[in-house]
C-alpha positions as CSV (number, residue, x, y, z in Angstrom):
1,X,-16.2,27.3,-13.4
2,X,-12.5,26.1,-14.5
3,X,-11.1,23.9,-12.2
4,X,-6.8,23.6,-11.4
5,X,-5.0,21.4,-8.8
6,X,-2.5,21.5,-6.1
7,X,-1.2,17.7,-5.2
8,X,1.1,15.5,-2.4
9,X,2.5,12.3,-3.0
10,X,4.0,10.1,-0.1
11,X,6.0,6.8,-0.3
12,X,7.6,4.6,2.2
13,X,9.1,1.3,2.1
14,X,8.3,-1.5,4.5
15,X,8.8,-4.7,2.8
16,X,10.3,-5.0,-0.5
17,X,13.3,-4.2,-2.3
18,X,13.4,-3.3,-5.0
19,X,11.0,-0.4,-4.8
20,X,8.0,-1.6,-6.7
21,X,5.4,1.2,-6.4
22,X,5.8,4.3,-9.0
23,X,3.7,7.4,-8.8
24,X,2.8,10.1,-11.6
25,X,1.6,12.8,-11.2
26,X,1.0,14.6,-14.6
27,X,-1.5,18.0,-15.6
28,X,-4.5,15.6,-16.9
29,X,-3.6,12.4,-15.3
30,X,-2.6,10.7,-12.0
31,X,-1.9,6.8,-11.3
32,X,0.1,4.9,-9.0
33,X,1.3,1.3,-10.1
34,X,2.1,-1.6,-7.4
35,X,3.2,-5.2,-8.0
36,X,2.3,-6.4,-4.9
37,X,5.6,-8.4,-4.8
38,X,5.0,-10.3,-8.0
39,X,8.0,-11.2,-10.3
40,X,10.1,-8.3,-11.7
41,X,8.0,-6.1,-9.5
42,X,9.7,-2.4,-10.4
43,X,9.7,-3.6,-14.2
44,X,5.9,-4.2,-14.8
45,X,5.2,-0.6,-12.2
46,X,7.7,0.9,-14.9
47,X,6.8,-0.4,-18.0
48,X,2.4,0.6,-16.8
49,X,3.6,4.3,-15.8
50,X,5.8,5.0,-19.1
51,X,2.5,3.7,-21.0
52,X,-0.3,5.7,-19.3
53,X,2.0,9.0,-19.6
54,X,1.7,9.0,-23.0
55,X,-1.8,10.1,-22.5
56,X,-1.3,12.9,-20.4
57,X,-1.7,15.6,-22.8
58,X,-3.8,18.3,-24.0
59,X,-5.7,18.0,-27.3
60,X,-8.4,19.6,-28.9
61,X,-9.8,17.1,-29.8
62,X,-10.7,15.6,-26.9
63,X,-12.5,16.2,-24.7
64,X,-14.5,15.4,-21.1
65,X,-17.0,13.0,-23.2
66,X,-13.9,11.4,-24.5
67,X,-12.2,10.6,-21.3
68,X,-12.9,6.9,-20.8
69,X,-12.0,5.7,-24.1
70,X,-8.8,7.8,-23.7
71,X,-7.8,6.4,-20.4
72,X,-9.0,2.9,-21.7
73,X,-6.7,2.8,-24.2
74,X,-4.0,3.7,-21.7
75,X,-4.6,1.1,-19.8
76,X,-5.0,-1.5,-22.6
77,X,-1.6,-0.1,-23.6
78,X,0.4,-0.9,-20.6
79,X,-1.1,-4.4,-20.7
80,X,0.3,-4.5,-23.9
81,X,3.5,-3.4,-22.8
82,X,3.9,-6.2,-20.2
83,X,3.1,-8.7,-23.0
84,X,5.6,-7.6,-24.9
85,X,8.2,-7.1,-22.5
86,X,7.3,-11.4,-21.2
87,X,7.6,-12.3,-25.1
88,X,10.9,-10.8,-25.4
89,X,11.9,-12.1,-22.1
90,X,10.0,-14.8,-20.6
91,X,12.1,-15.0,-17.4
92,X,9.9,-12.3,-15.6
93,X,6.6,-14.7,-16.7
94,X,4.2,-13.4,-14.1
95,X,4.7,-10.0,-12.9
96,X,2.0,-7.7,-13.3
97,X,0.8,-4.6,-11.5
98,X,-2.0,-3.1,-9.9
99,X,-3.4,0.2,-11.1
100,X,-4.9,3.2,-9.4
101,X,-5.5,6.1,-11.9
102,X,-7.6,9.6,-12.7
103,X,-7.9,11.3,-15.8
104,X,-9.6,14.7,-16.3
105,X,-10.7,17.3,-18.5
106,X,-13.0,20.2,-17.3
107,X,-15.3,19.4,-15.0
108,X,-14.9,15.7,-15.6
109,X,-12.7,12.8,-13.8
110,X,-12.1,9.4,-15.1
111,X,-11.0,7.1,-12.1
112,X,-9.7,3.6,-12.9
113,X,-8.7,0.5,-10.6
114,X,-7.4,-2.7,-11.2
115,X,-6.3,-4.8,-8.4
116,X,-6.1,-3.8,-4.9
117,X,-5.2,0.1,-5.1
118,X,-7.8,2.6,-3.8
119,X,-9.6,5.9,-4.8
120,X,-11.6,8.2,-2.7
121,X,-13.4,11.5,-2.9
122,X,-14.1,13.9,0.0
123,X,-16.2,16.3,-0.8
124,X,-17.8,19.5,1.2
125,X,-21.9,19.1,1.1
126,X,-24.3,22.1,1.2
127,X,-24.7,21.9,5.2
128,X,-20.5,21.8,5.8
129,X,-20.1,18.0,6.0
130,X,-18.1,16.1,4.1
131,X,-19.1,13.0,2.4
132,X,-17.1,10.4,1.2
133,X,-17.5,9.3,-2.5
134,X,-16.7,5.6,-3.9
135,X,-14.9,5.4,-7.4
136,X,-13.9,1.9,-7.5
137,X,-17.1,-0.6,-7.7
138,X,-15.5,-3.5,-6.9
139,X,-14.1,-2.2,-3.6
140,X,-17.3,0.1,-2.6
141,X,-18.8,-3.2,-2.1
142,X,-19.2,-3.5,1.7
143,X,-16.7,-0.7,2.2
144,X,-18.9,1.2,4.2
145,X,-17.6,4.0,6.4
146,X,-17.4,2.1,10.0
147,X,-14.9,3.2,13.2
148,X,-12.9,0.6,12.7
149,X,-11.2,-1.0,9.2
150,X,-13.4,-3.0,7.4
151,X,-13.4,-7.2,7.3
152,X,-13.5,-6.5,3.7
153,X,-13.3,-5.6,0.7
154,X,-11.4,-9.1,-0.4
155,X,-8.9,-8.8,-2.6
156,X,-9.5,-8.0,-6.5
157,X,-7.1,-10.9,-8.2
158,X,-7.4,-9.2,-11.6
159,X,-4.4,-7.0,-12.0
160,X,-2.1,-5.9,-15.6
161,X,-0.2,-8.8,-16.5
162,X,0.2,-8.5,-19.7
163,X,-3.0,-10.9,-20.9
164,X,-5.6,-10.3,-23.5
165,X,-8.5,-11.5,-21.2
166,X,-10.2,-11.4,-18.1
167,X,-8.7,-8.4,-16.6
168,X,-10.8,-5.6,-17.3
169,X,-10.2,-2.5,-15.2
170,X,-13.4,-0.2,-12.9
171,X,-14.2,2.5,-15.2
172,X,-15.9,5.6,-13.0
173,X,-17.0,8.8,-14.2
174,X,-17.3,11.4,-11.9
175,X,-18.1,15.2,-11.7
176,X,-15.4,17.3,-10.3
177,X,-15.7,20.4,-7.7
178,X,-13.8,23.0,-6.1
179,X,-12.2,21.8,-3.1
180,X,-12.7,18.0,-3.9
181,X,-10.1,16.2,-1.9
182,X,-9.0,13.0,-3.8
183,X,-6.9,10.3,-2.5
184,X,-5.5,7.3,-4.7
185,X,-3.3,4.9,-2.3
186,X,-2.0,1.1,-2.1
187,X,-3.2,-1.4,0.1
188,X,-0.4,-0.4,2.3
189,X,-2.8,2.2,3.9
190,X,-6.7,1.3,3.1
191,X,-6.3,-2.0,4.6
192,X,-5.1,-0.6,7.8
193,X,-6.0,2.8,8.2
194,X,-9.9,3.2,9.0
195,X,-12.1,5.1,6.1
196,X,-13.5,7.0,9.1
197,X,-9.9,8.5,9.4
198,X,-9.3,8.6,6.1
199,X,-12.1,10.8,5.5
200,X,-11.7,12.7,8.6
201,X,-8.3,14.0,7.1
202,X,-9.3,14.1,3.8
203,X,-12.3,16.8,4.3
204,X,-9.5,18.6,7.3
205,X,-7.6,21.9,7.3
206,X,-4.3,22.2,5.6
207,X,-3.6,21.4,2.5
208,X,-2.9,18.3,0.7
209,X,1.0,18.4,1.7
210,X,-0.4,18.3,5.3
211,X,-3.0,15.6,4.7
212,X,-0.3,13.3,2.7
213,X,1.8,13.6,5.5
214,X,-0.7,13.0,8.2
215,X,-1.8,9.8,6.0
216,X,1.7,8.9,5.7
217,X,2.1,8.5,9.5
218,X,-1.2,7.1,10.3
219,X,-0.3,4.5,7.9
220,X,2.8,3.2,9.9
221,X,1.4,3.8,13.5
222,X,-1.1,1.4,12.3
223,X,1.3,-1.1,11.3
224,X,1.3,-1.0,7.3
225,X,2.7,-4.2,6.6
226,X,3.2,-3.2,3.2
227,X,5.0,-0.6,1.3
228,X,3.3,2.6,1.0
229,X,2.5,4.9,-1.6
230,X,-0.3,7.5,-1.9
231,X,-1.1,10.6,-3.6
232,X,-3.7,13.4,-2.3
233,X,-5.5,15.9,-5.0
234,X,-6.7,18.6,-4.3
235,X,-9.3,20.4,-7.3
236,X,-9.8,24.5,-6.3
237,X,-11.3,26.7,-8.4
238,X,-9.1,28.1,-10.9
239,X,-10.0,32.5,-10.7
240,X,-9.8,32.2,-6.9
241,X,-6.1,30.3,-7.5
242,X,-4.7,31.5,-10.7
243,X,-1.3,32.6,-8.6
244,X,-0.6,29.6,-7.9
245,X,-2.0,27.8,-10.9
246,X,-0.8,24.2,-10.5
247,X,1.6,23.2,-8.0
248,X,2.9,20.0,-6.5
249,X,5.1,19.0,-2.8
């Protein structure tokens, strides 16, 4: 079965100027940057995006087995590009960014986090209900799905600052289905917005311009006390789409 995508990103500003979150959404790949209010904030976001877009493309010669080492050396690249950008100018010593990203080929997804972004799955079971899928290790730990937001998960310190050690990035490899609902999101909604909620959207009716936007105002009536950005994928099979093909709100 041959898999497309239809996809909605959101972003709102609460608390920092200038903006410092950047979303792309690409045909292979999809990653959302946030500097968390760290020194030259929009630079690092910048400089991580322009890096990882480099390997959104189609090639033959790669393919869904090759996924992890592709998107590793994306991210190890934008590292790089922080490093470079502090040598040259060491005034914006200490931003950094952290990183939310998928990557797929076929059948196959590649999700990466570093720092305090998020990643979720929705998916349809056999008996009609949805089940929510972890993709980040270090944040599935005691993330289970409650009615009210978890204490935790503490906050991952590791984020892209442009050092060669000690920040090494979750690497998840996950099947992909028809009708997967994917979200990838800043702290400015999973800290605040229940995963019960989340997931109740996530697996509802519309389509992902109605579920971003639905996230979008959950995330303020619950008091976001951080900028916001978010982007909701949707994976449908690709003979039962092929009219619309790929399209993005």
């Amino acid at each position: 079965m041959g898999l497309t995508w239809n996809s909605a990103s959101r972003y709102i500003e609460l608390a920092r100027q200038p903006i410092e979150e950047e979303i792309y959404v690409g045909p292979l790949l999809f990653a959302i940057a946030s500097s968390k209010g760290r020194p030259a904030g929009d630079v690092a976001t910048h400089l991580v995006i322009e890096s990882l877009k480099k390997y959104d493309r189609w090639d033959d010669d790669i393919g869904p087995s090759d996924l992890t080492t592709v998107l590793e050396r994306a991210i190890h690249s934008a590292n790089e590009s922080i490093q470079r950008k502090i040598e040259a100018q060491p005034e914006p010593a200490g931003m950094g960014a952290d990183l939310v990203a998928l990557l797929w080929s076929g059948t196959l997804g590649v999700f990466a986090n570093i720092g305090d972004t998020q990643a979720y799955v929705v998916r349809q079971t056999e008996s009609g209900a949805a089940e929510l899928i972890w993709t980040t290790e270090s944040h599935a730990h005691g993330m289970a799905a409650t009615a009210s937001v978890p204490e935790s998960p503490e906050r991952i310190p590791s984020f892209l600052d442009g050092q060669s050690e000690g920040h090494v990035p979750d690497l998840v490899t996950l099947s992909l289905c028809a009708d997967d609902r994917i979200l990838l999101c800043t702290s400015g909604l999973s800290a605040v917005v229940p995963h019960t909620l989340l997931m109740e959207i996530l697996s509802g009716p519309g389509g992902s311009a109605e579920a971003a936007d639905r996230l979008e105002a959950l995330a303020v009536e619950h008091g976001g006390p951080d900028n916001i950005a978010l982007v909701v994928i949707e994976f449908v099979d690709f003979e039962l789409h092929r009219e619309e093909y790929t399209f993005i709100d």
